[in-house]
mmCIF file of C-alpha atoms in Angstrom:
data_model
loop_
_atom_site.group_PDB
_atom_site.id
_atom_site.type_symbol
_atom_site.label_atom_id
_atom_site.label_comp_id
_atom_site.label_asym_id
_atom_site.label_seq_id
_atom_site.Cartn_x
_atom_site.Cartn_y
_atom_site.Cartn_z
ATOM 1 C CA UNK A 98 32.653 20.471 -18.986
ATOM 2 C CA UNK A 99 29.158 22.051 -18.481
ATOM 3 C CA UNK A 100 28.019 19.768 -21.226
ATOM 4 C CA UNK A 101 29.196 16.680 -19.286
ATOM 5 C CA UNK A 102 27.686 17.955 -16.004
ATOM 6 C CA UNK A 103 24.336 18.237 -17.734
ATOM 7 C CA UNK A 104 24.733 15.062 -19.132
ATOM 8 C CA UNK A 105 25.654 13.426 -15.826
ATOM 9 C CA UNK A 106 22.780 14.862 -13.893
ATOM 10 C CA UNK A 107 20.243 14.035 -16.404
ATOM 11 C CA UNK A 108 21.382 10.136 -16.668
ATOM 12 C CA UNK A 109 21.392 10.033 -12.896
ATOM 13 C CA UNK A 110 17.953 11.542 -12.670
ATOM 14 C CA UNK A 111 16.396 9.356 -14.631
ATOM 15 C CA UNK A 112 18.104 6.342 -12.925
ATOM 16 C CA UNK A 113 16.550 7.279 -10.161
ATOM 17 C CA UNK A 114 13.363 7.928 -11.435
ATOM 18 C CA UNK A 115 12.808 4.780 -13.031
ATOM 19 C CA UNK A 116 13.037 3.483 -9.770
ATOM 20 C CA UNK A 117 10.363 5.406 -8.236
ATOM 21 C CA UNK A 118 6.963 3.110 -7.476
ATOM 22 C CA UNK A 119 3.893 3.940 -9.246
ATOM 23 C CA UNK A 120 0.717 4.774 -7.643
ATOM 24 C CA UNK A 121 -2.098 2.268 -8.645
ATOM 25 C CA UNK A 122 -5.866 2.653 -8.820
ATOM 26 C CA UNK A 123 -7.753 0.321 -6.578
ATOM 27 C CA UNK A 124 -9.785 -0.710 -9.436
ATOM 28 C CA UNK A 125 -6.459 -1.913 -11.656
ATOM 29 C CA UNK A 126 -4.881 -3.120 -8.848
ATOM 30 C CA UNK A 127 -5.073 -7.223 -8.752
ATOM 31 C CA UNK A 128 -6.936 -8.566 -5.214
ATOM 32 C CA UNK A 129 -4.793 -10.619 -2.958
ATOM 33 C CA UNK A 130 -4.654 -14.214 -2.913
ATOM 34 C CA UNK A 131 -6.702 -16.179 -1.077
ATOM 35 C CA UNK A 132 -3.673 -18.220 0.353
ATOM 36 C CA UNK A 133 -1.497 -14.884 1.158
ATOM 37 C CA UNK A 134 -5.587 -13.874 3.111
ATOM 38 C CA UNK A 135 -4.780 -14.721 7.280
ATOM 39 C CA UNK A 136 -8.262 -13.236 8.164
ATOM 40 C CA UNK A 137 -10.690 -14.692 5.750
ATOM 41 C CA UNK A 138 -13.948 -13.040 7.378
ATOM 42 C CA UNK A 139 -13.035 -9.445 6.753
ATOM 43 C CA UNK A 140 -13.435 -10.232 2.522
ATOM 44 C CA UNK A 141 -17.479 -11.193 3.532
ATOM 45 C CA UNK A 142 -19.479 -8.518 2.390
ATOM 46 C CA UNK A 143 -21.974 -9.478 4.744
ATOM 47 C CA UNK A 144 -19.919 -8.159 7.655
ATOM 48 C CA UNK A 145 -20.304 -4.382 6.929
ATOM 49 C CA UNK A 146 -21.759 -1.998 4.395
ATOM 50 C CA UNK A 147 -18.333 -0.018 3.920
ATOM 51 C CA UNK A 148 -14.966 -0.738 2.135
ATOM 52 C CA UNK A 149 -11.732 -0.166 3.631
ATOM 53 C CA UNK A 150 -9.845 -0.909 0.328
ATOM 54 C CA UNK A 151 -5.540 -0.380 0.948
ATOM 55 C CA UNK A 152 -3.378 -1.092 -2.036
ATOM 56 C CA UNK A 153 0.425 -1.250 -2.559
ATOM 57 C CA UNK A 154 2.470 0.697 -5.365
ATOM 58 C CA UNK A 155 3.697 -0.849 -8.373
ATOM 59 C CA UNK A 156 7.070 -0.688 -9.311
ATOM 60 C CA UNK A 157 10.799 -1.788 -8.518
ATOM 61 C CA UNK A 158 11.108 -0.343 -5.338
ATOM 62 C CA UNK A 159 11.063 -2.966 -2.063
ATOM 63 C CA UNK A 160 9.441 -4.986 -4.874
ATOM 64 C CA UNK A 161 11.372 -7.888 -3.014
ATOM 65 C CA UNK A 162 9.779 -7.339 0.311
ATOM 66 C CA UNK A 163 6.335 -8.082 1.387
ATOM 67 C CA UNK A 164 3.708 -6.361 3.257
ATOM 68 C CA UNK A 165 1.860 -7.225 5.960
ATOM 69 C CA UNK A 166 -0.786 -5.865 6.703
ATOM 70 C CA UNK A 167 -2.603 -6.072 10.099
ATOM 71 C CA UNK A 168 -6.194 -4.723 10.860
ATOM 72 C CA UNK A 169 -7.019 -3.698 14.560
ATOM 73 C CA UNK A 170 -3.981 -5.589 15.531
ATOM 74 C CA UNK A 171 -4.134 -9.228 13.410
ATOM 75 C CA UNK A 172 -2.486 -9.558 10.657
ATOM 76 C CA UNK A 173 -4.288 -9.987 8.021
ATOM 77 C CA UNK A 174 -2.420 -10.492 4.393
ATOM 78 C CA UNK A 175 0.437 -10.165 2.787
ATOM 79 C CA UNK A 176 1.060 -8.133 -0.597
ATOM 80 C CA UNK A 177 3.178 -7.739 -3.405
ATOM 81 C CA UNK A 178 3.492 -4.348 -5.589
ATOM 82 C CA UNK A 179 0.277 -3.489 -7.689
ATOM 83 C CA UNK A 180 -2.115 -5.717 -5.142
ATOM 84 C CA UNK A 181 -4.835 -4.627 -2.649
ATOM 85 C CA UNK A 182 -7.135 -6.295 0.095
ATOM 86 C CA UNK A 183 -10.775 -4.978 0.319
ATOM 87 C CA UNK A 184 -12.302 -5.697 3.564
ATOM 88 C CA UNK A 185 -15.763 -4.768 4.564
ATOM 89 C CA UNK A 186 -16.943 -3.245 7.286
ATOM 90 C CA UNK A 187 -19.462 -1.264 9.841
ATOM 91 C CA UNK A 188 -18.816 2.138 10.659
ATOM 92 C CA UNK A 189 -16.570 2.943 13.013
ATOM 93 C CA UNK A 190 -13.072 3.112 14.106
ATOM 94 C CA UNK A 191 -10.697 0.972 12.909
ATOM 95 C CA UNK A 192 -6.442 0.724 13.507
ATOM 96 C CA UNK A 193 -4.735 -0.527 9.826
ATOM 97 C CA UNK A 194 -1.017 -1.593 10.654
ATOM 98 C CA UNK A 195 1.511 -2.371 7.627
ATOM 99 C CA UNK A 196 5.332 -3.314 7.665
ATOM 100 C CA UNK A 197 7.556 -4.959 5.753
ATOM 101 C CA UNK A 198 9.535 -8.289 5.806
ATOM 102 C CA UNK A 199 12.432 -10.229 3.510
ATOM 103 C CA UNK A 200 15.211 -9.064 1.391
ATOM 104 C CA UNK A 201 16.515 -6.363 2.508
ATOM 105 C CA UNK A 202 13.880 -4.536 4.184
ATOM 106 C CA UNK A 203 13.102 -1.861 7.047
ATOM 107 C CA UNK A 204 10.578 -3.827 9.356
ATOM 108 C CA UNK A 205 9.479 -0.498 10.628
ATOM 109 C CA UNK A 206 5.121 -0.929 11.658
ATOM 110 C CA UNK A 207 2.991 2.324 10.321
ATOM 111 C CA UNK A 208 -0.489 2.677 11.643
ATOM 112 C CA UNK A 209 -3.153 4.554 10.841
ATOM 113 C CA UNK A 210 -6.358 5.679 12.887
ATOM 114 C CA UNK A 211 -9.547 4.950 10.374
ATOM 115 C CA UNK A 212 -12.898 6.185 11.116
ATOM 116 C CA UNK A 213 -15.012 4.978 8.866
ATOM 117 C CA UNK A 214 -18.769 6.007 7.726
ATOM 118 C CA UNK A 215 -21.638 4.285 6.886
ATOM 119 C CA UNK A 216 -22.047 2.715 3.004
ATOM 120 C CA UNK A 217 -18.408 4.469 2.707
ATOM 121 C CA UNK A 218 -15.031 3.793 0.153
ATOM 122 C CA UNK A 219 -11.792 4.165 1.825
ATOM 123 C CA UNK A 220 -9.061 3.673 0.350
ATOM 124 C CA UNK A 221 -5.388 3.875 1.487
ATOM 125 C CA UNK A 222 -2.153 3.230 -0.538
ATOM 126 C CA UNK A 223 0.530 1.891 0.820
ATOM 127 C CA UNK A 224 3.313 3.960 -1.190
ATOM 128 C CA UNK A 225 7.117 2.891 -1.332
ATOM 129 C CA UNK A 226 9.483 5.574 -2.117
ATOM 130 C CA UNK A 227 13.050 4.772 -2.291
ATOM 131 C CA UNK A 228 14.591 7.079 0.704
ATOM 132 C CA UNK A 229 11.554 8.084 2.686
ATOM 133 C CA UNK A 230 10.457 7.772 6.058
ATOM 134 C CA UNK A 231 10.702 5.022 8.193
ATOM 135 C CA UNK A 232 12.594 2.917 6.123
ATOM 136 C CA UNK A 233 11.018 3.980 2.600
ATOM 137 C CA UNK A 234 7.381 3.838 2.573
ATOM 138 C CA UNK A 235 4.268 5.321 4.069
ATOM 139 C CA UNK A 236 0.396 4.435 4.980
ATOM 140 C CA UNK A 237 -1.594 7.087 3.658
ATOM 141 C CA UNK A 238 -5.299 7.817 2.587
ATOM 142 C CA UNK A 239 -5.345 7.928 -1.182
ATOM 143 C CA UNK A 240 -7.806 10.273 -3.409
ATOM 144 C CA UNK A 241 -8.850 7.395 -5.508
ATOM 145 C CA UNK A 242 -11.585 8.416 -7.260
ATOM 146 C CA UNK A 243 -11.399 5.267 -9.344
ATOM 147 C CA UNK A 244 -13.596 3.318 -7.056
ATOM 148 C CA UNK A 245 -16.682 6.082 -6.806
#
């Protein structure tokens, strides 16, 4: 009986574990689509000497549902798992906004206050998790180092 309990725990762990997303580096992750871009003018690196660089997970997880992504209250793209948008800007402070939408999704809008410095990388991951907060995934500043 102990035997089978072990057995059962371990086959539901890693069920659920292969379902977990995967973090990506911003410098593996695949850029965004011109035609999923709504605000072309924040990809012109002439508009500001800093990056604000956000990137989705890869993996199963909400891999059905989109994200939108809105910066200082437009929306801006839409991505799938393992994409990012870099935008460039000047320093200063800036409001990043991400939900998602389709399938069967939790349309629940995370923001996040970004001040940004001057000839800066900032990079935030949008990370899907398959119970968490506010409908199963989070805005958060990322410790890339990939991009340095």
């Amino acid at each position: 009986m102990k035997k089978l309990l072990i057995f059962a725990v371990l086959g539901i762990s890693s069920v659920l574990a292969g379902c977990q997303s995967t973090r990506v580096d911003a410098i593996q992750a695949n850029e965004v689509p011109v035609e999923r871009m709504y605000w072309e003018s924040v990809r012109d690196k002439n508009r500001g000497d800093s990056q604000i660089i956000v990137k989705r997970d890869a993996g199963v997880i909400y891999s059905a549902c989109v994200s939108n992504l809105f910066f200082q209250g437009v929306r801006i793209a839409e991505l799938w798992p393992g994409e990012k948008v870099t935008l460039y800007v000047p320093r200063g402070e800036y409001i990043l906004g991400e939900f998602l939408s389709g399938g069967a999704c939790f349309p629940f809008l995370k923001t996040l206050v970004v001040n940004v410095k001057p000839n800066s990388i900032n990079v935030f991951r949008i990370k899907t998790t398959f119970m968490g907060a506010n409908g199963g995934e989070t805005l958060i500043r990322d410790s890339d180092t990939s991009m340095e």
